[in-house]
GROMACS .gro file of C-alpha atoms in nm:
model
  289
    1MET     CA    1   0.000   0.000   0.000
    2ALA     CA    2   0.284   0.238   0.092
    3SER     CA    3   0.461   0.167  -0.236
    4GLU     CA    4   0.145   0.247  -0.433
    5TRP     CA    5   0.108   0.579  -0.252
    6ASN     CA    6   0.473   0.654  -0.320
    7GLN     CA    7   0.416   0.587  -0.689
    8ILE     CA    8   0.113   0.816  -0.695
    9ILE     CA    9   0.301   1.092  -0.512
   10GLY     CA   10   0.598   1.051  -0.746
   11THR     CA   11   0.373   1.075  -1.049
   12VAL     CA   12   0.206   1.391  -0.913
   13LYS     CA   13   0.545   1.551  -0.840
   14ALA     CA   14   0.663   1.470  -1.192
   15ILE     CA   15   0.377   1.675  -1.343
   16GLY     CA   16   0.513   2.004  -1.472
   17VAL     CA   17   0.356   2.330  -1.591
   18TRP     CA   18   0.360   2.218  -1.954
   19ASP     CA   19   0.183   1.893  -1.862
   20ILE     CA   20  -0.096   2.090  -1.693
   21LEU     CA   21  -0.121   2.323  -1.994
   22ASP     CA   22  -0.134   2.020  -2.223
   23ILE     CA   23  -0.424   1.872  -2.024
   24VAL     CA   24  -0.611   2.203  -2.018
   25ILE     CA   25  -0.580   2.248  -2.396
   26VAL     CA   26  -0.705   1.894  -2.462
   27ALA     CA   27  -0.994   1.945  -2.217
   28VAL     CA   28  -1.097   2.271  -2.387
   29LEU     CA   29  -1.083   2.108  -2.732
   30ILE     CA   30  -1.296   1.815  -2.614
   31TYR     CA   31  -1.544   2.056  -2.454
   32GLN     CA   32  -1.571   2.262  -2.774
   33VAL     CA   33  -1.624   1.950  -2.986
   34ILE     CA   34  -1.899   1.825  -2.752
   35LYS     CA   35  -2.060   2.171  -2.753
   36LEU     CA   36  -2.044   2.179  -3.132
   37ILE     CA   37  -2.209   1.838  -3.157
   38ARG     CA   38  -2.483   1.914  -2.903
   39GLU     CA   39  -2.583   2.253  -3.053
   40THR     CA   40  -2.601   2.149  -3.419
   41ARG     CA   41  -2.729   1.880  -3.650
   42ALA     CA   42  -2.395   1.708  -3.592
   43MET     CA   43  -2.561   1.526  -3.301
   44GLN     CA   44  -2.744   1.287  -3.532
   45LEU     CA   45  -2.437   1.235  -3.748
   46ALA     CA   46  -2.227   1.166  -3.438
   47LYS     CA   47  -2.467   0.884  -3.343
   48GLY     CA   48  -2.420   0.730  -3.686
   49LEU     CA   49  -2.042   0.759  -3.651
   50ILE     CA   50  -2.052   0.583  -3.313
   51LEU     CA   51  -2.255   0.298  -3.467
   52LEU     CA   52  -1.998   0.262  -3.746
   53LEU     CA   53  -1.714   0.245  -3.493
   54LEU     CA   54  -1.902  -0.021  -3.293
   55LEU     CA   55  -1.955  -0.220  -3.613
   56TYR     CA   56  -1.584  -0.197  -3.691
   57PHE     CA   57  -1.498  -0.311  -3.337
   58VAL     CA   58  -1.729  -0.613  -3.368
   59ALA     CA   59  -1.599  -0.702  -3.715
   60TYR     CA   60  -1.239  -0.676  -3.596
   61ASN     CA   61  -1.290  -0.903  -3.294
   62LEU     CA   62  -1.498  -1.160  -3.487
   63ASN     CA   63  -1.247  -1.158  -3.774
   64MET     CA   64  -1.513  -1.062  -4.031
   65LYS     CA   65  -1.267  -0.984  -4.310
   66THR     CA   66  -1.503  -0.830  -4.566
   67VAL     CA   67  -1.679  -0.601  -4.318
   68ARG     CA   68  -1.345  -0.507  -4.161
   69PHE     CA   69  -1.200  -0.420  -4.504
   70ILE     CA   70  -1.497  -0.197  -4.585
   71MET     CA   71  -1.486  -0.028  -4.243
   72GLN     CA   72  -1.111   0.035  -4.269
   73ASN     CA   73  -1.164   0.221  -4.597
   74VAL     CA   74  -1.458   0.413  -4.451
   75VAL     CA   75  -1.247   0.522  -4.151
   76ALA     CA   76  -0.956   0.616  -4.382
   77THR     CA   77  -1.173   0.865  -4.574
   78GLY     CA   78  -1.386   0.957  -4.272
   79VAL     CA   79  -1.185   1.265  -4.172
   80LEU     CA   80  -1.226   1.426  -4.514
   81ALA     CA   81  -1.595   1.333  -4.519
   82LEU     CA   82  -1.648   1.491  -4.174
   83VAL     CA   83  -1.481   1.814  -4.286
   84ILE     CA   84  -1.713   1.831  -4.589
   85VAL     CA   85  -2.029   1.742  -4.394
   86PHE     CA   86  -1.957   1.973  -4.099
   87GLN     CA   87  -1.819   2.262  -4.305
   88PRO     CA   88  -2.073   2.525  -4.182
   89GLU     CA   89  -2.032   2.415  -3.819
   90LEU     CA   90  -1.651   2.407  -3.839
   91ARG     CA   91  -1.649   2.750  -3.998
   92ARG     CA   92  -1.863   2.895  -3.720
   93MET     CA   93  -1.641   2.732  -3.457
   94LEU     CA   94  -1.322   2.876  -3.612
   95GLU     CA   95  -1.483   3.219  -3.638
   96HIS     CA   96  -1.583   3.194  -3.273
   97VAL     CA   97  -1.226   3.102  -3.179
   98ALA     CA   98  -1.101   3.404  -3.375
   99GLN     CA   99  -1.329   3.635  -3.178
  100THR     CA  100  -1.116   3.618  -2.866
  101LYS     CA  101  -0.991   3.876  -2.626
  102LEU     CA  102  -0.704   3.940  -2.870
  103ASN     CA  103  -0.915   4.191  -3.059
  104LYS     CA  104  -0.929   4.401  -2.745
  105PHE     CA  105  -0.559   4.478  -2.749
  106ASN     CA  106  -0.458   4.819  -2.876
  107ILE     CA  107  -0.288   4.683  -3.189
  108PHE     CA  108  -0.630   4.570  -3.314
  109GLN     CA  109  -0.823   4.877  -3.202
  110SER     CA  110  -0.878   5.220  -3.343
  111SER     CA  111  -0.842   5.530  -3.131
  112PRO     CA  112  -1.096   5.594  -2.850
  113GLU     CA  113  -1.220   5.901  -3.040
  114LYS     CA  114  -1.300   5.695  -3.350
  115ASP     CA  115  -1.465   5.427  -3.139
  116SER     CA  116  -1.683   5.691  -2.975
  117GLU     CA  117  -1.780   5.836  -3.314
  118LEU     CA  118  -1.861   5.490  -3.451
  119MET     CA  119  -2.079   5.411  -3.149
  120ALA     CA  120  -2.268   5.737  -3.200
  121VAL     CA  121  -2.325   5.648  -3.568
  122TRP     CA  122  -2.442   5.298  -3.474
  123SER     CA  123  -2.675   5.433  -3.206
  124SER     CA  124  -2.844   5.670  -3.450
  125SER     CA  125  -2.863   5.405  -3.724
  126ILE     CA  126  -3.016   5.140  -3.499
  127SER     CA  127  -3.290   5.379  -3.390
  128THR     CA  128  -3.361   5.480  -3.753
  129ILE     CA  129  -3.365   5.121  -3.880
  130ALA     CA  130  -3.593   5.006  -3.597
  131HIS     CA  131  -3.847   5.277  -3.679
  132ALA     CA  132  -3.819   5.195  -4.050
  133CYS     CA  133  -3.899   4.833  -3.965
  134GLU     CA  134  -4.211   4.954  -3.785
  135HIS     CA  135  -4.336   5.113  -4.109
  136LEU     CA  136  -4.238   4.806  -4.313
  137SER     CA  137  -4.420   4.581  -4.067
  138LYS     CA  138  -4.741   4.789  -4.081
  139THR     CA  139  -4.743   4.790  -4.460
  140LYS     CA  140  -4.637   4.424  -4.479
  141THR     CA  141  -4.336   4.508  -4.692
  142GLY     CA  142  -4.082   4.225  -4.692
  143ALA     CA  143  -3.734   4.320  -4.576
  144LEU     CA  144  -3.402   4.153  -4.500
  145ILE     CA  145  -3.142   4.359  -4.312
  146VAL     CA  146  -2.799   4.219  -4.220
  147PHE     CA  147  -2.588   4.388  -3.951
  148GLU     CA  148  -2.221   4.311  -4.010
  149ARG     CA  149  -2.011   4.253  -3.697
  150GLU     CA  150  -1.669   4.082  -3.664
  151THR     CA  151  -1.707   3.859  -3.970
  152LYS     CA  152  -1.663   4.071  -4.282
  153LEU     CA  153  -1.924   4.019  -4.554
  154GLY     CA  154  -1.730   4.142  -4.858
  155GLU     CA  155  -1.830   3.840  -5.068
  156ILE     CA  156  -2.197   3.898  -4.992
  157ILE     CA  157  -2.172   4.273  -5.065
  158LYS     CA  158  -2.029   4.198  -5.411
  159THR     CA  159  -2.353   4.018  -5.505
  160GLY     CA  160  -2.557   4.335  -5.460
  161THR     CA  161  -2.545   4.707  -5.540
  162VAL     CA  162  -2.324   4.939  -5.336
  163VAL     CA  163  -2.527   5.218  -5.172
  164ASP     CA  164  -2.297   5.368  -4.905
  165ALA     CA  165  -2.553   5.596  -4.742
  166GLN     CA  166  -2.672   5.697  -4.400
  167PRO     CA  167  -2.990   5.502  -4.306
  168SER     CA  168  -3.320   5.689  -4.322
  169ASP     CA  169  -3.685   5.584  -4.314
  170GLU     CA  170  -3.739   5.707  -4.670
  171LEU     CA  171  -3.432   5.536  -4.817
  172ILE     CA  172  -3.501   5.201  -4.648
  173GLY     CA  173  -3.866   5.219  -4.755
  174ASN     CA  174  -3.769   5.290  -5.118
  175LEU     CA  175  -3.509   5.012  -5.131
  176PHE     CA  176  -3.758   4.752  -5.005
  177PHE     CA  177  -4.057   4.890  -5.199
  178VAL     CA  178  -4.223   4.612  -5.399
  179ASN     CA  179  -4.147   4.765  -5.740
  180SER     CA  180  -3.787   4.845  -5.648
  181PRO     CA  181  -3.525   4.637  -5.834
  182LEU     CA  182  -3.346   4.575  -5.502
  183HIS     CA  183  -3.644   4.478  -5.285
  184ASP     CA  184  -3.587   4.101  -5.310
  185GLY     CA  185  -3.228   4.105  -5.184
  186ALA     CA  186  -3.072   4.182  -4.848
  187MET     CA  187  -2.947   4.514  -4.716
  188ILE     CA  188  -2.602   4.507  -4.554
  189ILE     CA  189  -2.531   4.750  -4.269
  190ARG     CA  190  -2.160   4.812  -4.210
  191ASP     CA  191  -2.027   5.059  -3.950
  192GLY     CA  192  -2.375   5.202  -3.907
  193ARG     CA  193  -2.423   5.283  -4.277
  194ILE     CA  194  -2.614   5.113  -4.556
  195CYS     CA  195  -2.324   4.953  -4.742
  196ALA     CA  196  -2.515   4.762  -5.011
  197SER     CA  197  -2.861   4.641  -5.106
  198GLY     CA  198  -3.007   4.366  -5.323
  199CYS     CA  199  -2.748   4.117  -5.193
  200PHE     CA  200  -2.790   3.740  -5.218
  201LEU     CA  201  -2.756   3.537  -4.899
  202PRO     CA  202  -2.680   3.164  -4.859
  203LEU     CA  203  -2.992   2.964  -4.782
  204SER     CA  204  -3.001   2.751  -4.468
  205GLN     CA  205  -2.990   2.375  -4.510
  206ASN     CA  206  -3.184   2.330  -4.187
  207TYR     CA  207  -3.506   2.164  -4.297
  208THR     CA  208  -3.655   2.151  -3.947
  209ILE     CA  209  -3.760   2.516  -3.947
  210SER     CA  210  -4.129   2.600  -3.966
  211LYS     CA  211  -4.296   2.573  -4.307
  212GLU     CA  212  -4.453   2.912  -4.236
  213MET     CA  213  -4.114   3.073  -4.297
  214GLY     CA  214  -4.034   3.156  -4.656
  215THR     CA  215  -3.716   3.219  -4.853
  216ARG     CA  216  -3.634   3.540  -4.663
  217HIS     CA  217  -3.632   3.360  -4.329
  218ARG     CA  218  -3.428   3.072  -4.470
  219ALA     CA  219  -3.177   3.320  -4.615
  220ALA     CA  220  -3.156   3.504  -4.282
  221LEU     CA  221  -3.096   3.176  -4.100
  222GLY     CA  222  -2.833   3.073  -4.356
  223MET     CA  223  -2.650   3.404  -4.313
  224SER     CA  224  -2.651   3.366  -3.934
  225GLU     CA  225  -2.516   3.010  -3.968
  226ASN     CA  226  -2.221   3.125  -4.179
  227SER     CA  227  -2.126   3.440  -3.987
  228ASP     CA  228  -2.175   3.627  -3.660
  229ALA     CA  229  -2.408   3.877  -3.828
  230VAL     CA  230  -2.740   3.980  -3.678
  231VAL     CA  231  -3.016   3.953  -3.940
  232VAL     CA  232  -3.356   4.126  -3.916
  233VAL     CA  233  -3.644   3.991  -4.123
  234VAL     CA  234  -3.981   4.155  -4.188
  235SER     CA  235  -4.235   3.906  -4.322
  236GLU     CA  236  -4.417   4.005  -4.640
  237GLU     CA  237  -4.718   3.788  -4.552
  238THR     CA  238  -4.774   3.877  -4.185
  239GLY     CA  239  -4.554   4.178  -4.114
  240THR     CA  240  -4.389   3.984  -3.830
  241ILE     CA  241  -4.041   4.100  -3.730
  242SER     CA  242  -3.783   3.828  -3.664
  243ILE     CA  243  -3.413   3.813  -3.575
  244ALA     CA  244  -3.174   3.539  -3.690
  245GLN     CA  245  -2.848   3.499  -3.502
  246GLY     CA  246  -2.611   3.209  -3.446
  247GLY     CA  247  -2.823   2.969  -3.650
  248ILE     CA  248  -3.136   3.043  -3.442
  249ILE     CA  249  -3.434   3.252  -3.551
  250GLU     CA  250  -3.660   3.434  -3.303
  251ARG     CA  251  -3.995   3.581  -3.407
  252ASN     CA  252  -4.261   3.833  -3.304
  253PHE     CA  253  -4.039   4.123  -3.198
  254THR     CA  254  -4.200   4.454  -3.108
  255ILE     CA  255  -4.020   4.773  -3.211
  256PRO     CA  256  -3.892   4.848  -2.856
  257GLN     CA  257  -3.772   4.487  -2.823
  258LEU     CA  258  -3.605   4.504  -3.164
  259GLU     CA  259  -3.427   4.829  -3.081
  260LYS     CA  260  -3.312   4.701  -2.741
  261ARG     CA  261  -3.183   4.375  -2.890
  262LEU     CA  262  -2.991   4.554  -3.166
  263TYR     CA  263  -2.837   4.795  -2.917
  264HIS     CA  264  -2.720   4.503  -2.705
  265GLU     CA  265  -2.587   4.289  -2.989
  266ILE     CA  266  -2.423   4.562  -3.197
  267LEU     CA  267  -2.293   4.800  -2.933
  268ARG     CA  268  -2.253   4.537  -2.658
  269LYS     CA  269  -2.291   4.803  -2.397
  270ASP     CA  270  -2.556   4.687  -2.156
  271GLU     CA  271  -2.563   4.826  -1.803
  272GLY     CA  272  -2.363   4.539  -1.654
  273GLU     CA  273  -2.080   4.583  -1.904
  274GLN     CA  274  -2.076   4.959  -1.848
  275GLN     CA  275  -2.048   4.910  -1.472
  276LYS     CA  276  -1.761   4.663  -1.520
  277GLU     CA  277  -1.581   4.906  -1.750
  278VAL     CA  278  -1.624   5.192  -1.502
  279GLY     CA  279  -1.490   4.969  -1.222
  280VAL     CA  280  -1.186   4.866  -1.427
  281LYS     CA  281  -1.106   5.227  -1.518
  282ALA     CA  282  -1.135   5.333  -1.154
  283LEU     CA  283  -0.901   5.050  -1.051
  284LEU     CA  284  -0.647   5.151  -1.317
  285ARG     CA  285  -0.654   5.511  -1.195
  286LYS     CA  286  -0.580   5.392  -0.840
  287VAL     CA  287  -0.289   5.179  -0.963
  288LYS     CA  288  -0.140   5.472  -1.154
  289LYS     CA  289  -0.157   5.688  -0.842
   0.00000   0.00000   0.00000
């Protein structure tokens, strides 16, 4: 018994900083993979993969040569197949990894003055767009508005017509007017301005969404699956306002709810975050003194 304890103690003492870091990295990777599987359609595919592995294990132990040969070839090409099948999910995961605290360092930031100006532009634009959506909803005018965030949408912008204008009720109404040549496409909002209109969005391959949702909603969902954008949809049939984000679509927003949600998602300055920022600044001032 004493020798076993000595072995355990010796093993623990032999663990270094790099060993701990190694374990932490592997644990985080496993957690992210499990999270990816649980939150997407990958869950069903993962079950099928587990069944294939069990079949291979049985065939290997029972010396079933034909089945084992087939399974060996399936496993050999399985990695490439998984990359192809899970391409949208893997892309979202890599984009999420890229959106780390690194972008908060000064080398990735503009000056505080420019940040303040940009926030003021965004604040005004969000209010204008929310009120424009109210008019579109009342008149049952279909609309699709994409708010660009960290993921740049240059490829999507190229599919439409560059506008580069400050949002206004009249301009948004004219762009989505039924007889307008750009009314069927999406409007892209970049840095608080209307960057382009009439843009084509990738359609979602999620066939479990409600049949009540048309092409606009499927396009909004597809855009949210392939980027971190916030997408606002106004239904042409019912006038219902919806938001698609992170592969999830939420419906029946009122104008105050829409404005509040956009403020939170675009500016990311809710009261809790503001209080934290004030506390950090106060602490830094004390340290400097």
